[in-house]
Tab-separated table of C-alpha atoms in Angstrom:
chain	number	residue	atom	x	y	z
A	19	MET	CA	0.360	0.130	0.130
A	20	PRO	CA	1.847	3.620	-0.468
A	21	ASN	CA	2.522	5.515	2.175
A	22	GLY	CA	3.176	9.545	2.296
A	23	ASN	CA	6.535	9.307	2.247
A	24	ASN	CA	7.715	6.954	-0.798
A	25	TRP	CA	4.837	6.667	-2.365
A	26	GLN	CA	5.841	7.092	-5.481
A	27	GLY	CA	8.191	3.581	-4.794
A	28	ASP	CA	4.931	1.551	-4.065
A	29	VAL	CA	3.450	2.521	-7.163
A	30	LEU	CA	6.149	1.440	-8.960
A	31	ARG	CA	6.068	-1.558	-7.212
A	32	ASP	CA	2.985	-1.876	-7.485
A	33	LEU	CA	3.578	-2.065	-11.463
A	34	ARG	CA	6.063	-4.533	-11.423
A	35	GLY	CA	4.134	-6.906	-8.960
A	36	THR	CA	7.397	-7.435	-6.287
A	37	PRO	CA	6.069	-8.111	-2.897
A	38	PRO	CA	7.342	-5.564	-0.736
A	39	GLN	CA	9.543	-6.975	1.308
A	40	GLN	CA	12.115	-7.314	-1.901
A	41	HIS	CA	11.054	-4.067	-3.066
A	42	ALA	CA	13.865	-1.455	-2.408
A	43	THR	CA	13.277	2.055	-0.583
A	44	GLY	CA	14.433	4.217	-3.604
A	45	ASN	CA	12.598	4.790	-6.701
A	46	GLY	CA	13.736	3.118	-9.708
A	47	PRO	CA	12.362	3.539	-12.977
A	48	ALA	CA	8.852	3.041	-14.127
A	49	GLN	CA	8.431	0.001	-16.231
A	50	SER	CA	4.714	-0.475	-18.579
A	51	HIS	CA	1.152	-1.436	-16.482
A	52	ALA	CA	1.409	-3.534	-19.708
A	53	GLN	CA	3.982	-6.105	-18.725
A	54	ALA	CA	2.445	-7.034	-15.386
A	55	GLN	CA	-0.458	-8.892	-14.612
A	56	ARG	CA	-3.818	-7.377	-14.512
A	57	HIS	CA	-5.813	-7.805	-11.267
A	58	SER	CA	-9.247	-7.646	-13.250
A	59	PRO	CA	-12.271	-7.781	-12.334
A	60	ALA	CA	-13.762	-10.358	-14.833
A	61	GLN	CA	-10.671	-12.223	-14.073
A	62	GLU	CA	-11.620	-13.025	-10.550
A	63	GLN	CA	-12.702	-16.739	-9.515
A	64	SER	CA	-16.009	-17.705	-7.615
A	65	PRO	CA	-15.729	-18.836	-4.456
A	66	ALA	CA	-16.965	-22.309	-5.711
A	67	GLN	CA	-13.588	-22.183	-8.043
A	68	GLN	CA	-11.811	-20.980	-5.262
A	69	GLN	CA	-12.356	-23.420	-2.612
A	70	PRO	CA	-11.193	-27.010	-2.147
A	71	HIS	CA	-13.412	-29.883	-2.314
A	72	PRO	CA	-12.439	-31.794	1.198
A	73	GLN	CA	-11.868	-35.290	0.240
A	74	PRO	CA	-13.243	-38.246	1.972
A	75	HIS	CA	-11.763	-39.983	5.353
A	76	PRO	CA	-10.743	-42.977	4.489
A	77	GLN	CA	-12.030	-45.768	7.156
A	78	PRO	CA	-9.476	-47.122	9.023
A	79	HIS	CA	-9.686	-51.268	9.752
A	80	PRO	CA	-11.275	-53.122	12.422
A	81	GLN	CA	-8.735	-53.321	14.926
A	82	PRO	CA	-9.448	-55.706	17.987
A	83	GLN	CA	-8.398	-52.837	20.860
A	84	PRO	CA	-8.476	-49.397	18.522
A	85	GLN	CA	-5.634	-46.890	20.041
A	86	PRO	CA	-5.920	-43.245	20.058
A	87	GLN	CA	-4.088	-41.273	17.018
A	88	PRO	CA	-2.833	-38.127	17.462
A	89	GLN	CA	-4.122	-35.432	16.112
A	90	GLU	CA	-3.341	-33.805	12.898
A	91	PRO	CA	-3.052	-29.814	12.709
A	92	ALA	CA	-5.748	-28.313	10.865
A	93	GLY	CA	-5.929	-28.238	7.492
A	94	THR	CA	-2.456	-30.683	6.660
A	95	GLY	CA	-4.532	-33.766	6.758
A	96	THR	CA	-7.922	-35.187	4.952
A	97	GLN	CA	-10.076	-34.744	7.801
A	98	PRO	CA	-11.450	-31.614	8.526
A	99	PRO	CA	-11.093	-30.103	11.769
A	100	SER	CA	-13.284	-30.213	14.872
A	101	ARG	CA	-14.788	-27.002	15.781
A	102	SER	CA	-12.527	-27.457	19.124
A	103	ALA	CA	-9.251	-27.244	17.068
A	104	ALA	CA	-10.633	-24.342	14.922
A	105	ALA	CA	-11.537	-22.575	18.195
A	106	SER	CA	-8.544	-23.471	19.395
A	107	ASN	CA	-6.000	-21.617	16.580
A	108	GLY	CA	-7.693	-17.991	17.329
A	109	PRO	CA	-10.168	-15.870	15.318
A	110	ALA	CA	-10.118	-16.691	11.886
A	111	VAL	CA	-8.484	-13.875	9.733
A	112	PRO	CA	-10.338	-12.358	7.193
A	113	PRO	CA	-9.622	-13.417	3.127
A	114	THR	CA	-7.643	-10.489	1.896
A	115	ARG	CA	-9.301	-9.845	-1.203
A	116	THR	CA	-11.319	-7.170	-1.982
A	117	GLN	CA	-15.105	-8.061	-2.364
A	118	ARG	CA	-16.446	-6.918	-5.810
A	119	PRO	CA	-19.704	-6.951	-7.458
A	120	VAL	CA	-21.555	-9.203	-8.219
A	121	ARG	CA	-23.110	-7.857	-10.701
A	122	SER	CA	-21.041	-5.808	-12.714
A	123	PRO	CA	-21.903	-3.567	-16.138
A	124	ASP	CA	-21.815	-4.039	-19.679
A	125	SER	CA	-19.295	-2.706	-21.988
A	126	ARG	CA	-20.788	0.241	-24.368
A	127	PRO	CA	-18.983	1.722	-27.004
A	128	VAL	CA	-17.869	5.599	-27.057
A	129	VAL	CA	-19.478	6.453	-30.417
A	130	ASP	CA	-22.036	4.351	-31.317
A	131	SER	CA	-21.823	1.719	-33.992
A	132	ALA	CA	-24.592	4.219	-36.761
A	133	LEU	CA	-22.055	6.915	-36.250
A	134	THR	CA	-19.096	5.591	-36.757
A	135	GLY	CA	-18.822	6.491	-40.903
A	136	THR	CA	-19.533	9.946	-40.205
A	137	ALA	CA	-16.660	11.212	-38.673
A	138	ARG	CA	-14.210	12.669	-41.287
A	139	ARG	CA	-10.299	11.971	-41.485
A	140	PRO	CA	-9.010	14.393	-38.834
A	141	GLN	CA	-6.951	16.979	-40.146
A	142	PRO	CA	-3.449	19.221	-38.846
A	143	GLY	CA	-3.969	21.854	-36.236
A	144	GLU	CA	-2.774	24.601	-39.448
A	145	SER	CA	-2.431	24.448	-43.386
A	146	ALA	CA	0.398	22.682	-44.924
A	147	ALA	CA	1.392	26.287	-46.009
A	148	ALA	CA	1.734	28.262	-42.291
A	149	ARG	CA	3.994	24.582	-41.735
A	150	ILE	CA	6.300	25.734	-44.046
A	151	SER	CA	6.203	29.256	-43.326
A	152	ARG	CA	6.618	28.764	-39.820
A	153	ALA	CA	9.667	26.219	-40.446
A	154	VAL	CA	11.521	29.494	-42.814
A	155	ARG	CA	11.054	32.023	-39.651
A	156	ARG	CA	12.588	29.995	-37.140
A	157	ILE	CA	15.445	29.022	-39.995
A	158	VAL	CA	16.174	32.658	-40.399
A	159	SER	CA	15.504	34.112	-36.614
A	160	SER	CA	17.533	30.920	-35.333
A	161	SER	CA	14.693	30.708	-32.372
A	162	ALA	CA	14.754	26.826	-32.743
A	163	ALA	CA	17.618	26.710	-29.997
A	164	ARG	CA	15.438	28.900	-27.790
A	165	GLU	CA	12.687	26.904	-28.443
A	166	VAL	CA	14.728	24.067	-27.665
A	167	ALA	CA	15.435	25.185	-24.103
A	168	GLU	CA	12.495	26.700	-23.449
A	169	LEU	CA	10.965	22.855	-23.628
A	170	THR	CA	13.153	21.986	-21.537
A	171	ARG	CA	12.733	24.058	-18.419
A	172	THR	CA	9.087	23.015	-18.850
A	173	ALA	CA	9.684	19.347	-18.759
A	174	GLU	CA	11.545	20.226	-15.442
A	175	GLN	CA	9.175	21.498	-14.034
A	176	ILE	CA	6.439	19.228	-15.020
A	177	GLN	CA	8.156	16.688	-13.530
A	178	GLN	CA	9.145	17.424	-10.225
A	179	PRO	CA	8.326	14.665	-7.978
A	180	VAL	CA	5.600	15.125	-5.552
A	181	THR	CA	5.062	14.006	-1.726
A	182	THR	CA	1.261	13.617	-2.393
A	183	GLY	CA	-1.289	13.294	-5.632
A	184	ARG	CA	-2.215	15.917	-7.461
A	185	GLN	CA	-5.838	17.275	-8.573
A	186	ILE	CA	-6.262	19.954	-10.460
A	187	ALA	CA	-9.584	21.365	-11.563
A	188	VAL	CA	-11.266	21.873	-14.659
A	189	THR	CA	-14.442	23.903	-15.136
A	190	SER	CA	-16.436	26.940	-16.848
A	191	ILE	CA	-18.764	29.361	-16.437
A	192	ARG	CA	-21.241	28.268	-19.500
A	193	GLY	CA	-20.586	25.196	-22.098
A	194	GLY	CA	-18.892	25.422	-25.402
A	195	ALA	CA	-15.990	27.316	-23.794
A	196	GLY	CA	-13.323	24.334	-24.281
A	197	LYS	CA	-13.415	22.586	-20.519
A	198	THR	CA	-12.856	19.487	-21.938
A	199	THR	CA	-10.513	20.105	-24.428
A	200	VAL	CA	-8.095	21.818	-22.044
A	201	ALA	CA	-9.073	19.167	-19.609
A	202	ALA	CA	-7.430	16.383	-22.156
A	203	LEU	CA	-4.627	18.797	-22.971
A	204	LEU	CA	-3.874	18.697	-20.022
A	205	GLY	CA	-4.008	15.150	-19.297
A	206	THR	CA	-2.220	14.277	-21.931
A	207	ALA	CA	0.867	16.554	-21.029
A	208	TYR	CA	1.149	15.501	-17.653
A	209	ALA	CA	0.833	11.763	-19.266
A	210	HIS	CA	3.979	12.431	-21.926
A	211	TYR	CA	6.650	14.518	-19.174
A	212	ARG	CA	5.391	12.287	-15.908
A	213	HIS	CA	6.734	8.778	-14.919
A	214	ASP	CA	4.201	7.700	-12.105
A	215	PRO	CA	0.526	7.279	-12.997
A	216	VAL	CA	-1.300	10.010	-14.634
A	217	LEU	CA	-5.855	10.010	-13.543
A	218	LEU	CA	-7.923	11.583	-15.839
A	219	VAL	CA	-11.641	11.844	-13.934
A	220	GLU	CA	-14.237	12.805	-15.481
A	221	ALA	CA	-16.525	14.573	-13.165
A	222	ASP	CA	-19.203	15.460	-15.694
A	223	PRO	CA	-22.263	12.569	-15.862
A	224	ALA	CA	-24.440	14.551	-18.175
A	225	LEU	CA	-23.199	13.503	-21.404
A	226	GLY	CA	-19.519	14.344	-21.039
A	227	SER	CA	-17.381	13.945	-24.153
A	228	LEU	CA	-13.797	13.224	-22.250
A	229	PRO	CA	-13.721	9.797	-23.398
A	230	LEU	CA	-14.151	10.691	-26.578
A	231	ARG	CA	-11.848	13.322	-27.043
A	232	LEU	CA	-9.473	11.207	-24.887
A	233	GLY	CA	-9.749	8.403	-27.763
A	234	ALA	CA	-11.459	5.442	-25.521
A	235	GLU	CA	-13.119	2.474	-27.674
A	236	SER	CA	-15.611	1.478	-25.122
A	237	LEU	CA	-16.769	2.423	-21.328
A	238	ARG	CA	-18.023	-0.174	-18.518
A	239	TRP	CA	-17.392	1.423	-14.865
A	240	THR	CA	-18.318	5.000	-13.895
A	241	THR	CA	-17.291	7.357	-11.411
A	242	ALA	CA	-20.593	6.470	-9.087
A	243	ASP	CA	-19.598	3.038	-9.925
A	244	VAL	CA	-16.634	3.051	-8.493
A	245	ALA	CA	-16.820	5.045	-5.685
A	246	ASP	CA	-18.705	1.980	-3.818
A	247	ILE	CA	-16.176	-0.550	-4.588
A	248	VAL	CA	-12.635	0.838	-4.319
A	249	GLU	CA	-11.170	-0.155	-0.733
A	250	PRO	CA	-8.013	1.024	1.445
A	251	GLN	CA	-6.479	-2.162	0.841
A	252	MET	CA	-6.547	-2.702	-3.009
A	253	SER	CA	-3.918	-2.134	-4.775
A	254	LEU	CA	-2.358	-0.446	-8.019
A	255	LEU	CA	-3.199	-3.738	-10.218
A	256	ASP	CA	-6.626	-3.892	-8.412
A	257	VAL	CA	-7.877	-0.045	-9.351
A	258	THR	CA	-6.590	-0.221	-12.411
A	259	GLY	CA	-9.592	-2.640	-13.639
A	260	TYR	CA	-12.343	-0.730	-13.513
A	261	LEU	CA	-10.132	2.174	-15.132
A	262	VAL	CA	-9.637	2.893	-18.800
A	263	GLN	CA	-5.835	2.952	-20.134
A	264	LEU	CA	-4.603	5.570	-22.213
A	265	PRO	CA	-1.440	6.070	-23.688
A	266	ASP	CA	1.893	7.009	-21.339
A	267	ASN	CA	0.614	5.020	-17.933
A	268	ALA	CA	-2.342	7.100	-18.265
A	269	TRP	CA	-5.814	5.592	-17.211
A	270	LEU	CA	-9.250	7.180	-17.851
A	271	LEU	CA	-12.261	7.033	-15.039
A	272	PRO	CA	-15.991	7.865	-17.203
A	273	GLY	CA	-18.506	10.116	-15.805
A	274	SER	CA	-21.431	7.968	-17.708
A	275	GLN	CA	-21.411	5.767	-20.341
A	276	GLY	CA	-23.329	7.895	-22.687
A	277	ARG	CA	-27.141	7.514	-20.993
A	278	ILE	CA	-29.160	10.184	-20.287
A	279	GLY	CA	-29.889	10.658	-16.504
A	280	ALA	CA	-26.661	9.608	-15.261
A	281	MET	CA	-26.448	11.129	-11.577
A	282	LEU	CA	-23.190	11.579	-9.554
A	283	ASP	CA	-23.437	12.765	-5.619
A	284	THR	CA	-21.132	15.009	-3.733
A	285	ALA	CA	-20.959	12.580	-1.676
A	286	ALA	CA	-19.523	9.221	-4.575
A	287	TYR	CA	-17.239	12.493	-5.714
A	288	GLU	CA	-15.480	12.785	-2.618
A	289	ARG	CA	-15.062	8.816	-1.332
A	290	VAL	CA	-13.597	7.904	-5.420
A	291	MET	CA	-10.733	11.252	-5.137
A	292	VAL	CA	-9.771	10.429	-1.546
A	293	ALA	CA	-9.367	6.824	-2.079
A	294	LEU	CA	-7.367	7.508	-5.460
A	295	ARG	CA	-5.590	10.191	-4.871
A	296	ARG	CA	-2.494	7.588	-3.260
A	297	TYR	CA	-2.060	6.135	-6.701
A	298	PHE	CA	-1.385	8.665	-9.135
A	299	GLY	CA	0.792	11.023	-9.408
A	300	VAL	CA	-1.466	14.104	-11.091
A	301	THR	CA	-5.404	13.647	-11.285
A	302	VAL	CA	-7.220	16.152	-13.738
A	303	VAL	CA	-10.819	16.516	-13.278
A	304	ASP	CA	-13.096	16.946	-16.077
A	305	CYS	CA	-15.594	19.096	-13.539
A	306	GLU	CA	-19.359	20.310	-14.948
A	307	THR	CA	-20.178	24.063	-15.085
A	308	LEU	CA	-20.746	26.248	-12.631
A	309	PRO	CA	-23.002	26.472	-10.359
A	310	ALA	CA	-23.223	22.770	-10.349
A	311	GLU	CA	-23.000	21.219	-6.870
A	312	VAL	CA	-19.854	18.678	-7.921
A	313	ALA	CA	-17.920	21.014	-9.683
A	314	ARG	CA	-17.983	23.889	-6.669
A	315	VAL	CA	-16.555	20.837	-4.079
A	316	ALA	CA	-13.975	19.868	-6.723
A	317	LEU	CA	-12.629	23.860	-6.856
A	318	SER	CA	-12.568	23.506	-2.966
A	319	ALA	CA	-10.266	20.636	-2.542
A	320	ALA	CA	-8.274	20.686	-5.596
A	321	GLN	CA	-4.722	22.292	-5.603
A	322	ALA	CA	-5.256	24.109	-8.806
A	323	ARG	CA	-8.434	25.631	-10.708
A	324	VAL	CA	-8.276	25.660	-14.331
A	325	LEU	CA	-11.289	27.522	-15.682
A	326	ALA	CA	-11.590	27.167	-19.344
A	327	VAL	CA	-13.183	31.027	-21.416
A	328	PRO	CA	-14.318	31.158	-24.917
A	329	ALA	CA	-12.355	34.381	-25.999
A	330	THR	CA	-15.187	36.489	-26.883
A	331	LEU	CA	-17.029	39.294	-24.988
A	332	ASP	CA	-19.550	37.719	-22.991
A	333	GLY	CA	-16.955	34.941	-22.104
A	334	ILE	CA	-14.691	37.309	-21.187
A	335	SER	CA	-17.119	39.919	-19.457
A	336	SER	CA	-18.602	36.958	-16.967
A	337	THR	CA	-14.932	35.527	-16.323
A	338	TYR	CA	-14.271	39.102	-15.654
A	339	ALA	CA	-17.077	38.987	-12.767
A	340	VAL	CA	-16.274	35.560	-11.896
A	341	LEU	CA	-12.915	36.613	-10.710
A	342	GLN	CA	-13.796	39.656	-9.058
A	343	TRP	CA	-16.029	37.581	-6.729
A	344	MET	CA	-13.225	35.070	-5.913
A	345	GLN	CA	-11.042	37.806	-4.756
A	346	GLY	CA	-13.337	38.098	-1.644
A	347	LEU	CA	-12.823	34.436	-1.110
A	348	PRO	CA	-9.275	32.920	0.719
A	349	ARG	CA	-6.597	34.296	-1.659
A	350	HIS	CA	-5.741	30.675	-2.069
A	351	MET	CA	-8.215	30.482	-4.668
A	352	ILE	CA	-7.878	32.762	-7.077
A	353	ALA	CA	-3.674	32.434	-6.216
A	354	GLY	CA	-4.521	29.438	-7.414
A	355	THR	CA	-6.433	29.828	-10.947
A	356	VAL	CA	-5.779	29.418	-14.235
A	357	VAL	CA	-7.741	31.264	-16.888
A	358	ALA	CA	-7.251	28.829	-20.461
A	359	LEU	CA	-8.295	31.401	-22.350
A	360	THR	CA	-8.866	30.098	-26.292
A	361	SER	CA	-9.726	31.149	-29.399
A	362	THR	CA	-13.184	29.436	-30.799
A	363	THR	CA	-12.027	30.847	-34.336
A	364	SER	CA	-9.149	31.896	-36.489
A	365	ARG	CA	-9.592	35.881	-35.785
A	366	PRO	CA	-11.318	36.697	-32.443
A	367	GLY	CA	-14.012	39.443	-32.215
A	368	ILE	CA	-11.964	41.008	-29.068
A	369	ASP	CA	-8.143	41.964	-28.789
A	370	VAL	CA	-7.029	38.121	-27.208
A	371	GLU	CA	-3.833	40.081	-25.646
A	372	ALA	CA	-5.668	42.916	-23.960
A	373	ALA	CA	-8.637	40.675	-22.788
A	374	ALA	CA	-5.868	38.418	-21.319
A	375	GLU	CA	-4.298	41.284	-19.562
A	376	ARG	CA	-7.236	42.679	-17.562
A	377	LEU	CA	-8.317	39.202	-16.686
A	378	ARG	CA	-4.447	39.658	-15.336
A	379	SER	CA	-5.166	42.404	-13.647
A	380	THR	CA	-7.592	40.123	-10.669
A	381	GLY	CA	-4.464	37.790	-9.910
A	382	ALA	CA	-5.112	34.946	-11.820
A	383	ALA	CA	-3.071	33.358	-13.859
A	384	VAL	CA	-4.158	33.426	-18.020
A	385	HIS	CA	-2.991	31.263	-20.797
A	386	VAL	CA	-3.438	31.933	-24.319
A	387	LEU	CA	-4.395	28.671	-26.478
A	388	PRO	CA	-4.310	29.868	-29.907
A	389	HIS	CA	-7.156	28.122	-32.423
A	390	ASP	CA	-6.194	24.946	-33.576
A	391	ARG	CA	-8.019	23.325	-36.648
A	392	HIS	CA	-7.649	20.284	-34.967
A	393	LEU	CA	-9.112	20.768	-31.755
A	394	ALA	CA	-11.950	22.770	-33.099
A	395	ALA	CA	-13.118	19.995	-34.836
A	396	GLY	CA	-14.011	18.103	-31.500
A	397	GLY	CA	-12.834	14.185	-32.373
A	398	GLU	CA	-9.786	12.196	-30.671
A	399	LEU	CA	-6.984	14.439	-29.143
A	400	ARG	CA	-3.971	13.301	-31.703
A	401	THR	CA	-1.156	15.250	-29.936
A	402	GLU	CA	1.018	15.042	-33.375
A	403	LEU	CA	-1.434	16.905	-35.490
A	404	LEU	CA	-1.827	19.692	-32.796
A	405	ALA	CA	0.337	23.149	-34.255
A	406	ARG	CA	2.964	24.001	-32.956
A	407	PRO	CA	2.273	27.107	-31.178
A	408	THR	CA	-1.005	24.958	-29.959
A	409	ARG	CA	1.490	22.215	-28.444
A	410	LEU	CA	3.851	24.619	-26.587
A	411	ALA	CA	0.553	26.934	-25.110
A	412	ALA	CA	-0.781	23.903	-23.821
A	413	THR	CA	2.650	22.582	-22.094
A	414	ARG	CA	3.312	25.570	-20.435
A	415	LEU	CA	-0.345	26.078	-19.313
A	416	ALA	CA	0.549	22.374	-17.708
A	417	ALA	CA	3.964	23.484	-16.680
A	418	GLU	CA	2.053	26.464	-14.262
A	419	VAL	CA	-0.773	24.707	-13.214
A	420	PHE	CA	1.225	22.021	-11.732
A	421	GLN	CA	3.686	24.375	-10.600
A	422	LEU	CA	0.876	25.958	-8.561
A	423	SER	CA	-0.773	22.617	-7.179
A	424	GLN	CA	2.756	21.920	-5.757
A	425	LYS	CA	2.091	25.507	-3.589
A	426	ARG	CA	-1.465	24.179	-1.504
A	427	ARG	CA	-1.236	20.568	0.363
């Protein structure tokens, strides 16, 4: 079980399947989870398969004067131990195997089979002419070395070790602000740069699109389901059996299976987050839009908060009013908040840089995510198709949000 002092080493031990007494105290290189044997719910045996059938005791031959035989220890002979012998061995030790629910949900596809043929081939974030022009400018201005140095510094910030899991909540004031896109960008950035497991939680059961954005093909267990399953004695391999595996040692916990009417209350959310925090270095939570109750709980419990805002006049106005209201809250609330200003079109109707400066005046950090054709399509997020400015901006955003989360315990 991971502990507070060396939890990363315990996580790596779980990934390798090494017993505690054979594992060194230092942190070693992470191994792929695919090399370890998963302890999934579908692989468990029924109690009838796990308990051996008692063998019949052989009948003794008739003896004129039978002599008493020495009693064998319980469990070593073919005859079941007597009640008095079992009682003399002390109280029964409960089994260490985690109890699983008898009935489990069926797996459902993320995209209905009737709609799979409607999606077009994903396109790059910027046109070929823009990519060529940008490459020429980098060569002429010798800016490639500066970009490499900046990326190196940013990667070092994201890779800093943590003693306890960091939780980062992403929300928005209204729908269509790019909240799920920002959460997916953050999760993929942390999974790419960090060596410990990264978790993405969908705390938006109202037909959330995070599984689609992350390229998940099917869903089974949801946040509400796992809230009633996770127990303290479970290992990382036990927990990941209920999650959707993603590339780069990342995992997804969906909020629903695409059904209308799925609910998630604050009690279930708190149980999930408290139980899973010790298994993952960074957890990115895709929350409901404000002022939903679960979103408020997630924002108050997270070590850092991201507010996705569209680069429109109404989006800037609403966000500015919210940030002014947050100035009346404890200082760490607005100090730990980052605004992700997303450009929904190639030519926004406002001065994005001027709007960002106005939002920064409230004390919150602001990052601008430029318009990207690949992100605007709304399908699976493929980082190799993102425009270079988008990748750089998303990495800078992930680094600053992680740094803010390190300041809050």
